[in-house]
Short mmCIF file of C-alpha atoms and ligand atoms in Angstrom, two decimals:
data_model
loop_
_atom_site.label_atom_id
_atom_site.label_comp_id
_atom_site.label_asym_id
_atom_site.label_seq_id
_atom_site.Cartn_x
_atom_site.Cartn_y
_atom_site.Cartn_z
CA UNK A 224 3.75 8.96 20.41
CA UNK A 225 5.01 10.41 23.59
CA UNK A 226 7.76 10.19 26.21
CA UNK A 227 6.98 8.74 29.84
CA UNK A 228 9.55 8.58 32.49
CA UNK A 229 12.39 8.31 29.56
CA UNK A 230 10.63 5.47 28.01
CA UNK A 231 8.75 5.95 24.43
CA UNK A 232 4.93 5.60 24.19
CA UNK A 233 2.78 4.13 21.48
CA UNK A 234 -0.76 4.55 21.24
CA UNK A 235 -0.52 4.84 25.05
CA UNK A 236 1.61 1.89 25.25
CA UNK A 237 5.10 1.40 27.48
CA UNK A 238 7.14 -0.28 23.83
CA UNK A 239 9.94 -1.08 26.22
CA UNK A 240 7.43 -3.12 27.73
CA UNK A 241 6.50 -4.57 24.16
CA UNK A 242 9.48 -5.43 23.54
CA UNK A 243 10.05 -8.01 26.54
CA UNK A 244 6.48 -9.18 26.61
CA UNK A 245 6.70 -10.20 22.89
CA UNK A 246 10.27 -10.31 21.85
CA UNK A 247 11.79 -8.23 18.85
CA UNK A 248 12.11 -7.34 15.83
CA UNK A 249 8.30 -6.16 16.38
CA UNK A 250 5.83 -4.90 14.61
CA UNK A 251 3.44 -2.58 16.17
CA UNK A 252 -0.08 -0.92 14.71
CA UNK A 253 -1.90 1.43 16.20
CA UNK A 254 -6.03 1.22 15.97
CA UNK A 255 -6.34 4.54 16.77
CA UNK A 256 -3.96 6.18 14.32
CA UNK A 257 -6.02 4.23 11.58
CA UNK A 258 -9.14 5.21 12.39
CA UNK A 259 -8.21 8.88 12.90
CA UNK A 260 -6.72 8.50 9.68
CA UNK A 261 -9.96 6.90 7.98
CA UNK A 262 -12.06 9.95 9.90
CA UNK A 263 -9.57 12.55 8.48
CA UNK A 264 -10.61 10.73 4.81
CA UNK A 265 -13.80 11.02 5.39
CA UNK A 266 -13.82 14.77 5.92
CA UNK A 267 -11.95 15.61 3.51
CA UNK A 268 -13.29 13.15 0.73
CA UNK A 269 -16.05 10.49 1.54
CA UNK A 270 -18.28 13.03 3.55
CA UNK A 271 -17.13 16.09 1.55
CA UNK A 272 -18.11 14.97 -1.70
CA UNK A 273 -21.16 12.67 -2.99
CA UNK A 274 -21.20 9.91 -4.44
CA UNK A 275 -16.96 9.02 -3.90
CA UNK A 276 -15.59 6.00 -2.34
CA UNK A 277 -11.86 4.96 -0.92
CA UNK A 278 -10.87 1.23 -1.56
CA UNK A 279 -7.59 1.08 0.39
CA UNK A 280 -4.50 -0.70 -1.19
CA UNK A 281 -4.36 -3.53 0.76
CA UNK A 282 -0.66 -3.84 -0.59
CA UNK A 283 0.32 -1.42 1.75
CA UNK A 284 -0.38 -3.21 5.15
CA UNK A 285 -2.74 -6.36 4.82
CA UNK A 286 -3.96 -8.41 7.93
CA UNK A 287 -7.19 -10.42 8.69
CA UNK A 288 -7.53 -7.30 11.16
CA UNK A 289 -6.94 -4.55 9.17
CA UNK A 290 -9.68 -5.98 7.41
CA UNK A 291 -12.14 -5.75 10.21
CA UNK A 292 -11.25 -2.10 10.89
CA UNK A 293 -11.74 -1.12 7.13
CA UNK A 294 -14.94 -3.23 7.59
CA UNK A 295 -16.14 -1.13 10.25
CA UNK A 296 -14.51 1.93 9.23
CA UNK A 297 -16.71 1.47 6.12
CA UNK A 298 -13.63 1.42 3.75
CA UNK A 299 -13.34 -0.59 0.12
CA UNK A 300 -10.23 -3.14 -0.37
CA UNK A 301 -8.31 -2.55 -3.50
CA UNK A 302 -5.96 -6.37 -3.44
CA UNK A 303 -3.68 -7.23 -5.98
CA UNK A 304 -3.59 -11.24 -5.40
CA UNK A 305 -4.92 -14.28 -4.83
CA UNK A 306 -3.56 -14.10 -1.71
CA UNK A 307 -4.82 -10.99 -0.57
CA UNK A 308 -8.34 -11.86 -1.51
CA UNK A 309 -8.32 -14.79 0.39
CA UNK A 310 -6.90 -12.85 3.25
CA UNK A 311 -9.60 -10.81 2.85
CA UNK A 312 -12.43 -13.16 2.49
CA UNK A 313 -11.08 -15.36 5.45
CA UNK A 314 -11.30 -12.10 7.53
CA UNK A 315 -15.38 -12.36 6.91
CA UNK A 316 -14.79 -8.95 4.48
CA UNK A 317 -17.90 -7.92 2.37
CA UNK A 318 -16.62 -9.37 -1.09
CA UNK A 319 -19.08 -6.67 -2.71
CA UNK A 320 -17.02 -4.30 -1.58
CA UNK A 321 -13.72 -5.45 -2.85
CA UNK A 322 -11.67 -4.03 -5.47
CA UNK A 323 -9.25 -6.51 -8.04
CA UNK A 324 -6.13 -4.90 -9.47
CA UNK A 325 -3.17 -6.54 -10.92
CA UNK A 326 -1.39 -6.25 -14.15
CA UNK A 327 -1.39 -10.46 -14.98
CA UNK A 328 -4.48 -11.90 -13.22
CA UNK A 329 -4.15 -15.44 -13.06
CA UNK A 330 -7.00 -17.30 -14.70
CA UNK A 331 -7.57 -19.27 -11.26
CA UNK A 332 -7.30 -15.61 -9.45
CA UNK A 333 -10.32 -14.45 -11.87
CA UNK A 334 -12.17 -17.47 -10.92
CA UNK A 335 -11.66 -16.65 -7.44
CA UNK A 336 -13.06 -13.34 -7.50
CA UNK A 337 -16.01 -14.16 -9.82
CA UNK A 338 -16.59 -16.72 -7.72
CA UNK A 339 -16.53 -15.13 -4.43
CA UNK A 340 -18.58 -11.93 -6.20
CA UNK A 341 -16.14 -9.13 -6.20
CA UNK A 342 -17.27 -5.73 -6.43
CA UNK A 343 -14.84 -4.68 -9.21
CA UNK A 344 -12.27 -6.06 -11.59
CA UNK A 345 -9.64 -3.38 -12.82
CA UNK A 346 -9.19 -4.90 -16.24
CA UNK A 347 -5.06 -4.42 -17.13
CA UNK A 348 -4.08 -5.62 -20.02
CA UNK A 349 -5.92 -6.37 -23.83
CA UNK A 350 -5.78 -10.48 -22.77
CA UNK A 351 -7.93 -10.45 -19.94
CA UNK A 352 -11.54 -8.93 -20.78
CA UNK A 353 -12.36 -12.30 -22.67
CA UNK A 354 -10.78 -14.14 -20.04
CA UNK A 355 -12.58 -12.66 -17.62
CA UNK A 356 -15.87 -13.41 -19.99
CA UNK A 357 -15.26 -16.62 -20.60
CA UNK A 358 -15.19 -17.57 -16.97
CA UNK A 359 -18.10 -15.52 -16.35
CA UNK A 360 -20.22 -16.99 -18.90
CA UNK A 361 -18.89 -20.68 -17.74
CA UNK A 362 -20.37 -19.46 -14.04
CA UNK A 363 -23.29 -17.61 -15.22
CA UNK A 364 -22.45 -14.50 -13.56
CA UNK A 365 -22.06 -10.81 -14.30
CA UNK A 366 -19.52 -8.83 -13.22
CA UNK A 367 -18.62 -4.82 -12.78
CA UNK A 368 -15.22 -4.02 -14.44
CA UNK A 369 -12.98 -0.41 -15.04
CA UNK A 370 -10.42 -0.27 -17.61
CA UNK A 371 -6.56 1.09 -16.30
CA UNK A 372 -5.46 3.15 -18.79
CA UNK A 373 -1.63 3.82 -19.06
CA UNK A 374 -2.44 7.79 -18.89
CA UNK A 375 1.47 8.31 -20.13
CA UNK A 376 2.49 11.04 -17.72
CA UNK A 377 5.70 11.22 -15.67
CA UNK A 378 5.75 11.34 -11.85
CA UNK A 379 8.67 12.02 -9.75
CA UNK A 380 9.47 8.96 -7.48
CA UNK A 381 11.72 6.48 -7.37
CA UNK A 382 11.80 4.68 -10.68
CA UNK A 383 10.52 1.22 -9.09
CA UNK A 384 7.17 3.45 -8.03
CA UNK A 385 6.21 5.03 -11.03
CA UNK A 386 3.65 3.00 -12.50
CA UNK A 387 1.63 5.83 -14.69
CA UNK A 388 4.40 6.48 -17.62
CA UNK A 389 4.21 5.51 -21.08
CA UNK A 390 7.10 2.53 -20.65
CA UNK A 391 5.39 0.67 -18.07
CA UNK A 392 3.55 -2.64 -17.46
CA UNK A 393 0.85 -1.20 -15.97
CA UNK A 394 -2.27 -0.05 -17.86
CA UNK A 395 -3.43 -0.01 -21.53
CA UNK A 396 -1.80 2.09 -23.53
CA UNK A 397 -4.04 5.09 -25.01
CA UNK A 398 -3.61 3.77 -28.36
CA UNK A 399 -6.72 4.26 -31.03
CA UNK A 400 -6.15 0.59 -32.05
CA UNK A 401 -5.22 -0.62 -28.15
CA UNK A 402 -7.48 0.65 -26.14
CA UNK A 403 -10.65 1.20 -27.98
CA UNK A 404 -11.26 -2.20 -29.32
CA UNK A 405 -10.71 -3.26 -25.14
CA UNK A 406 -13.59 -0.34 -24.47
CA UNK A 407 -15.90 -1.63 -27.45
CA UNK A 408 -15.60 -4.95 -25.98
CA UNK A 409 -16.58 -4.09 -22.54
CA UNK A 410 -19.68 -2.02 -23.78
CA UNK A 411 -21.04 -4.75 -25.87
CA UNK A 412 -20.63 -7.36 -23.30
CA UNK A 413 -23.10 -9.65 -21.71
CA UNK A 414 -20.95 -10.73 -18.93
CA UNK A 415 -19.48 -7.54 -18.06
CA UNK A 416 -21.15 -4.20 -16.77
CA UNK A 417 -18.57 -1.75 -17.84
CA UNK A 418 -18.25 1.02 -15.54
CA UNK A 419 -15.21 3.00 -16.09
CA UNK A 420 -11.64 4.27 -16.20
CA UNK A 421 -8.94 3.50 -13.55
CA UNK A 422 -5.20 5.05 -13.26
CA UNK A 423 -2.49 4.71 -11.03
CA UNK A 424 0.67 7.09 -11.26
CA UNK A 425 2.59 5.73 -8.82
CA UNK A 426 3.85 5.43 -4.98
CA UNK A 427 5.22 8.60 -2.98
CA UNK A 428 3.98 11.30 -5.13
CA UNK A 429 4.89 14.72 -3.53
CA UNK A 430 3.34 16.38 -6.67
CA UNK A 431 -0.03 17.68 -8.05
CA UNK A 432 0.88 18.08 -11.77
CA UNK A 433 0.67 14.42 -12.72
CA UNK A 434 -2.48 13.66 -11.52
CA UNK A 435 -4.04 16.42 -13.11
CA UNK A 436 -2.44 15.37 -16.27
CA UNK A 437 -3.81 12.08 -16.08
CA UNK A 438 -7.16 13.10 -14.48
CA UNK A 439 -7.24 15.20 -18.22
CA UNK A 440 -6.57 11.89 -19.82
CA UNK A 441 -9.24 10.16 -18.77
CA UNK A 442 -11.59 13.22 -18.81
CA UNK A 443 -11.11 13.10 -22.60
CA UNK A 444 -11.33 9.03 -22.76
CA UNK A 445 -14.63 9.53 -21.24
CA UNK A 446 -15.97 12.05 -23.64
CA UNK A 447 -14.52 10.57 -26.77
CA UNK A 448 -16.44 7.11 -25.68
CA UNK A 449 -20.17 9.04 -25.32
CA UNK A 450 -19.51 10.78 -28.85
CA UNK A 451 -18.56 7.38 -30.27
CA UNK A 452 -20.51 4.93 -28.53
CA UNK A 453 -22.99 6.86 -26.88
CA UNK A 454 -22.08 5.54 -23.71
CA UNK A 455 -21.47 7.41 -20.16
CA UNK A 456 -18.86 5.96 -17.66
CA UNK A 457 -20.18 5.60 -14.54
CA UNK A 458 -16.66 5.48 -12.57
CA UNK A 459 -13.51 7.09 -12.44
CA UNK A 460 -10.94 5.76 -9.88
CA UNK A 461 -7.57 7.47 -9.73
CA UNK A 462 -5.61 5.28 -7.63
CA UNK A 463 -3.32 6.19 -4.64
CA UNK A 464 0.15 7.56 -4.39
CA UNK A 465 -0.12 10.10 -1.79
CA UNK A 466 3.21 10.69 -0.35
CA UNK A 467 4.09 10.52 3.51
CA UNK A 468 6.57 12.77 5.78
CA UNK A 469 8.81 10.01 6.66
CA UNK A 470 11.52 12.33 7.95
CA UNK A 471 11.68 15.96 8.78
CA UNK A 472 13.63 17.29 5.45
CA UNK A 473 10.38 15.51 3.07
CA UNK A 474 7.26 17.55 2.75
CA UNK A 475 4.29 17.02 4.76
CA UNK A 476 1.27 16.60 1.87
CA UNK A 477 -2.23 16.19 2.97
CA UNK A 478 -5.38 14.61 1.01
CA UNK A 479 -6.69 18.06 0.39
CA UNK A 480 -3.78 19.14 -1.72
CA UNK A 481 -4.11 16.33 -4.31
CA UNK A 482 -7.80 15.76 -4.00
CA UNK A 483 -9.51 19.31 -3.81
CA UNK A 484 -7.91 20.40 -6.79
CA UNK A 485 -8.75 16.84 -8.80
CA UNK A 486 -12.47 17.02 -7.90
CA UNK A 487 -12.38 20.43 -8.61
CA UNK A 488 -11.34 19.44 -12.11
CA UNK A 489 -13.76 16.54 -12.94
CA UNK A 490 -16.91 18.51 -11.37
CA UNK A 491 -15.85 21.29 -14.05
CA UNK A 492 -15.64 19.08 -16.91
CA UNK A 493 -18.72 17.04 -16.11
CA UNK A 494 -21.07 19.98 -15.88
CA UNK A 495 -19.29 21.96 -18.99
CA UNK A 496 -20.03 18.90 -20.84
CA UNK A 497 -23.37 18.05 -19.66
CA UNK A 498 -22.94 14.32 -19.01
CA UNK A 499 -23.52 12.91 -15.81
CA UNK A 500 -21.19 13.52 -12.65
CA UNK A 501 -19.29 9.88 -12.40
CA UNK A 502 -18.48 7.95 -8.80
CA UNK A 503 -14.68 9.22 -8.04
CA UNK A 504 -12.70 6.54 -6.00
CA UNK A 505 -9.39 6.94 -4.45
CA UNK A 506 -7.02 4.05 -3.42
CA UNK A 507 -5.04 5.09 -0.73
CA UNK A 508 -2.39 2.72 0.79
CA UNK A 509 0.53 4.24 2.26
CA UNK A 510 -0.86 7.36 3.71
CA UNK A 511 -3.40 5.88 5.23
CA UNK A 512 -1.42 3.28 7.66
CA UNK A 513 2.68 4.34 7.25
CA UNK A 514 2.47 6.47 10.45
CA UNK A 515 0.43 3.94 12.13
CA UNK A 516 3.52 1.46 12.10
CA UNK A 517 6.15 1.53 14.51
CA UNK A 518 8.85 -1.25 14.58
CA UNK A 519 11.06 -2.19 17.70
CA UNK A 520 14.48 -4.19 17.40
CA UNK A 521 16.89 -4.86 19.98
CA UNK A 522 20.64 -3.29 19.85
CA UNK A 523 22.99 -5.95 19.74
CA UNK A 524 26.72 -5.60 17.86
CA UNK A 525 28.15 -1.93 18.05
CA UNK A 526 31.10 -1.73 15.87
CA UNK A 527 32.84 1.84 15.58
CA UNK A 528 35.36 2.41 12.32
CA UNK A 529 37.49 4.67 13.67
CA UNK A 530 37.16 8.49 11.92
CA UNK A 531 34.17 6.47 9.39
CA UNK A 532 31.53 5.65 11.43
CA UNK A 533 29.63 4.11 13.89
CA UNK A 534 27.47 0.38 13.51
CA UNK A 535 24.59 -0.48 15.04
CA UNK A 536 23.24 -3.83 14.46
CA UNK A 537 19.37 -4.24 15.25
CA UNK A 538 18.27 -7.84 15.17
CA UNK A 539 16.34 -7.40 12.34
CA UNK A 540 16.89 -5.79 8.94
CA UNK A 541 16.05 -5.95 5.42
CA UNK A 542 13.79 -9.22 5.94
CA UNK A 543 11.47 -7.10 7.97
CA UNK A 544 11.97 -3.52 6.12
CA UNK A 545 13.89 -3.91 2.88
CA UNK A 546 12.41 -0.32 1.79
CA UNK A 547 15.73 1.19 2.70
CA UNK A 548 17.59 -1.32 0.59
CA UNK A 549 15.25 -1.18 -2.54
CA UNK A 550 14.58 2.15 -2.86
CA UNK A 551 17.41 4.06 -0.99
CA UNK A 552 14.34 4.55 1.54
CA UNK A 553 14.65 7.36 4.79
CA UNK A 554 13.72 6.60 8.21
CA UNK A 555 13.91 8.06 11.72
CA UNK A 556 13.90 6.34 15.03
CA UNK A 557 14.73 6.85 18.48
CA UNK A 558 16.37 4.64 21.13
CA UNK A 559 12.85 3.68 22.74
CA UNK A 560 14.28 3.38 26.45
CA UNK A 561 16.62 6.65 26.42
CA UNK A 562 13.74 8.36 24.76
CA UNK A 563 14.73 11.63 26.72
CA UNK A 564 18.27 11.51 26.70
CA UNK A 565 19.80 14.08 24.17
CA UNK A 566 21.30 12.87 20.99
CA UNK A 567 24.62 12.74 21.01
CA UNK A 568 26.24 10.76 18.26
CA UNK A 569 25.27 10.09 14.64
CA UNK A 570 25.11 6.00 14.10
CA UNK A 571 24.42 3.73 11.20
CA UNK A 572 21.56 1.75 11.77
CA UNK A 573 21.84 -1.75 10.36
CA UNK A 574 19.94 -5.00 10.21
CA UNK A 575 21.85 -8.74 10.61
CA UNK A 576 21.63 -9.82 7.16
CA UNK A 577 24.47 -10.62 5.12
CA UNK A 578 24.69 -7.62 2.95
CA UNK A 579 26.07 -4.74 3.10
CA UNK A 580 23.29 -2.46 1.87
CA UNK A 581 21.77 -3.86 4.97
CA UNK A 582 21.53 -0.52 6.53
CA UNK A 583 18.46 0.76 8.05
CA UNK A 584 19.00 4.43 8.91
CA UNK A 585 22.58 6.09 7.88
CA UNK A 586 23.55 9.07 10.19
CA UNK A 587 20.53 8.69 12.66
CA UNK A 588 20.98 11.18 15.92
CA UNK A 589 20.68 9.05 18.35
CA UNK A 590 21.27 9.01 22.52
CA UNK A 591 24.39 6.59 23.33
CA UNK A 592 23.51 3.80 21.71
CA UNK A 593 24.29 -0.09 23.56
CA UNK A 594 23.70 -3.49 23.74
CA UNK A 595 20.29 -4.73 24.71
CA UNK A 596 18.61 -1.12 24.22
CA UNK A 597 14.91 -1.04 22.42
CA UNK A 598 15.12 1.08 18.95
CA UNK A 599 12.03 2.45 17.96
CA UNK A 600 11.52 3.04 14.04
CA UNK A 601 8.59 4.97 13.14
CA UNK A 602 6.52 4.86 10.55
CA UNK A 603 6.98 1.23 9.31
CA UNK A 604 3.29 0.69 8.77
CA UNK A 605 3.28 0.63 5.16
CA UNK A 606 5.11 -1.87 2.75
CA UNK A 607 7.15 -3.20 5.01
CA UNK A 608 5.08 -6.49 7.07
CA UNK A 609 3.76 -6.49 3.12
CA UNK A 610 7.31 -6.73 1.89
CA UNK A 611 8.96 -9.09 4.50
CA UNK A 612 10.85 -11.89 3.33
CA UNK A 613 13.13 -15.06 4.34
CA UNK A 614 16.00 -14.20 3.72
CA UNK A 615 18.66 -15.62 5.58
CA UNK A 616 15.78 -17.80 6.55
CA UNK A 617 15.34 -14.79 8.54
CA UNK A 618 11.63 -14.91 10.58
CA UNK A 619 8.67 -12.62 9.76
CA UNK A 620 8.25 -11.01 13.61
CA UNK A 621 5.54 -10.87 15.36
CA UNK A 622 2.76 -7.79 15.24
CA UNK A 623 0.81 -6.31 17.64
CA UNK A 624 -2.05 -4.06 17.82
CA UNK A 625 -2.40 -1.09 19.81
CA UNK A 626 -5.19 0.95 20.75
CA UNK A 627 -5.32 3.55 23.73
CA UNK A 628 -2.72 1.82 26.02
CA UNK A 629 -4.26 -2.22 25.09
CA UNK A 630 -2.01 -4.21 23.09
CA UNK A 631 -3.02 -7.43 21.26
CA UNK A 632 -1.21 -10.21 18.98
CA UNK A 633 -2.36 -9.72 16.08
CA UNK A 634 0.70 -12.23 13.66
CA UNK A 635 2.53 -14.58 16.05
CA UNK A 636 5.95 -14.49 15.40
CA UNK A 637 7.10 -17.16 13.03
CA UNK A 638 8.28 -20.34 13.67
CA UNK A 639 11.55 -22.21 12.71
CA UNK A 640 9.63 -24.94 12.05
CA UNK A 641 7.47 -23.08 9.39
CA UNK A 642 10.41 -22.28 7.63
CA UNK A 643 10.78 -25.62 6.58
CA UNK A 644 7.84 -26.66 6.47
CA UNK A 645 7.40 -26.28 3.10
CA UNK A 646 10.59 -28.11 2.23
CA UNK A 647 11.00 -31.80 0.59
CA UNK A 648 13.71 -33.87 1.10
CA UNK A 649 14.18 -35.79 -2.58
CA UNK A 650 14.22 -39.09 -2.25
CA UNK A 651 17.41 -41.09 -3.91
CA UNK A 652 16.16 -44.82 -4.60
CA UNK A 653 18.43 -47.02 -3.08
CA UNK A 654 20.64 -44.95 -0.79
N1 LIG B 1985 -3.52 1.43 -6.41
C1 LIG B 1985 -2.71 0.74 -7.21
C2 LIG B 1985 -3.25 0.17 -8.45
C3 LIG B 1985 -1.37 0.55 -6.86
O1 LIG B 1985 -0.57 -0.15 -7.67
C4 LIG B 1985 -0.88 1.09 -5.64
C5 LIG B 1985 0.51 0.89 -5.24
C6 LIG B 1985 -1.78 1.81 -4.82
C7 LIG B 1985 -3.09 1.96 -5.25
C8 LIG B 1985 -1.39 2.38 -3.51
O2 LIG B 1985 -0.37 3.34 -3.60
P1 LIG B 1985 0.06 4.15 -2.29
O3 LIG B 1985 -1.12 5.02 -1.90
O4 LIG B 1985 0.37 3.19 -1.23
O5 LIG B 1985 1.24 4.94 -2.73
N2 LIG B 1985 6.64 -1.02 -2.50
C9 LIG B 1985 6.70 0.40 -2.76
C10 LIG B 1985 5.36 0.96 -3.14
C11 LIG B 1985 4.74 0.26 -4.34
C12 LIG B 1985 3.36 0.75 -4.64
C13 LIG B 1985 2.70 -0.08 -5.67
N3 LIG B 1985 1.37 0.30 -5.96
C14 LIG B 1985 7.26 1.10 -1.52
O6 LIG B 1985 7.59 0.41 -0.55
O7 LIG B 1985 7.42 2.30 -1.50
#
């Protein structure tokens, strides 16, 4: 990101330019912040230590290209759906290398993934590991699973992103009569080649404490199952949750400071206890692509309440980012074409939908703000194309990727027609 003749840069791109060439609200990705990202994983994980692997949440950010540059990047795909495996198998993605999560698989999901040969199913939930064996013995096929365990440790996060507490729906709960009849299962199955544990905490985790609390959970899962069973795991994935500096007050947390300390931690344990050093795998979402996202809206309304404060309506909102909205959710931005101009007021960013909460950015610095000016929010690559909605039959914009001043369409703007599309007119016999 930089400033050229007064006009913002991204990914040695002209945005005002973006904006006109391909209308807004836009979405814009840079290649080349992803892949320095996915090289900065590699030296501080993947190359660093042997035999670990990164399956990134596909939650975060999913399109048929992303999928190509994980591809080639040599990433796995953690998805969550039906919908994002099919994204991903349309986009010609190695299904070996694919990762299913998701705490109420459908049974036509499972089928899906058995069917396309998935590398892993994350088995959430006591219900599912015969499901997932009865459709694997209909097909004749094996498949590699992990168990997520509910590790029961508190993370502090919003309360809609912690996922890793005891009062949750995700994971098994480490109960003697939950979780071990799930593990015995597993272990004495034909159908399935049981390779593991699997957490999650949680989203936006600033903190180290919880995952080494719940790295110690499964640490003793693992030994408990090789003194009762006599079986070694062969996996341990702990999820994602790495949190990202979206404005200057947050702290900026890197890789290192979660994962040095957490493979410090398993490589102790595994050599004090003599049993075999396990694959680690990480599932990184947001920190991987949230500063690779950039989003551009036009300023229309400006509405000042005198000695309250000052409205700017984008032409987008919470249809394209509803983060703010949901989870209270901090941004900063800059008026894209007065990129150089000092600040001078303090405006409330807000989108055209008809709510109030509705607001973007509250109290953002910004140049003088009017109508038809490019705003430029940053840091919009993760969760929020993922989270887009309709509402107010609003349209999902277009996207466009970026890479060392080239641009391409990557998600054509939707259409009005496809918003209807779907739609049926009943039919009243006789009228
Ligand atoms: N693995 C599993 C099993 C997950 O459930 C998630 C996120 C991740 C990995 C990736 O977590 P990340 O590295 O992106 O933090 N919509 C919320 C975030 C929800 C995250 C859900 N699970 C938001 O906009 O902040």
């Amino acid at each position: 990101m930089e400033t050229r003749n007064g006009v913002l840069y991204f990914d040695g791109c002209d945005t005002v330019e973006l904006a006109e060439k391909y209308g807004t609200p836009l979405y814009l990705v840079s290649e080349s912040m992803i892949i320095r990202k996915c090289n900065e994983l590699k030296e501080c994980f993947l190359n660093r230590y042997s035999g670990t692997r990164a399956a990134y949440a596909g939650k975060a950010y999913l399109t048929m290209s992303m999928c190509k540059i994980l591809e080639r990047e040599g990433l796995c795909l953690d998805v969550v759906s039906g919908g994002e495996l099919y994204t991903a198998i349309q986009a010609g993605f190695p299904a070996e290398r694919i990762e299913f999560n998701g705490n109420n698989k459908l049974f036509e999901e499972i089928e899906m993934a058995v069917d396309y040969g998935v590398g892993r199913i994350i088995i959430d939930g006591t219900q599912e590991l015969p499901m997932i064996e009865s459709i694997c013995e209909k097909k004749k096929k094996k498949i590699s699973i992990l168990i997520r365990i509910n590790p029961g440790v508190e993370s502090l996060t919003h309360a809609h992103m912690v996922t890793g507490n005891t009062d949750s729906k995700f994971g098994i709960p480490l109960e003697e009569d939950v979780i071990f009849p799930v593990i015995k299962a597993a272990i004495g199955s034909n159908y399935l080649n049981f390779m593991g544990f699997h957490f999650h905490i949680g989203s936006q985790i600033f903190d180290l404490e919880p995952y080494l609390l719940a790295v110690d959970a499964v640490l003793n899962l693992s030994k408990e199952v090789r003194e009762r069973y006599g079986y070694s795991i062969e996996e341990i994935n702990i999820g994602g949750g790495y949190a990202v500096q979206y404005v200057k007050e947050e702290e900026n947390k890197t890789w290192d400071y979660y994962l040095e300390p957490v493979m410090k931690k398993i490589d102790t344990f595994f050599k004090q206890e003599g049993m075999n050093h396990p694959a680690v795998v990480i599932e990184p979402g947001r920190s991987l692509v949230a500063d690779a996202g950039m989003t551009l809206y036009t300023v229309g309304s400006v509405k000042e309440i005198r000695n309250i404060r000052k409205y700017i309506s984008v032409d987008g909102g919470m249809a394209d980012n509803i983060r703010p909205a949901l989870y209270g959710a901090k941004y900063d931005g800059v008026i894209a074409n007065k990129a150089d101009q000092p600040r001078v007021e303090k405006v409330s960013i807000c989108g055209k939908c008809c709510e109030s909460g509705d607001v973007l950015i509250r109290d953002l610095q910004t140049a003088e703000a009017e109508a038809g000016d490019i705003l430029a929010v940053f840091k919009t690559g993760a969760y929020c194309y993922a989270m887009a909605n309709n509402y107010n039959k609003s349209r999902t914009p277009a996207m466009v990727l970026l890479k060392d001043g080239s641009a391409q369409l990557i998600v054509k703007r939707q259409s009005y027609e496809s918003l209807t599309c779907n739609e049926v007119i009943p039919f009243y016999p006789g009228k």
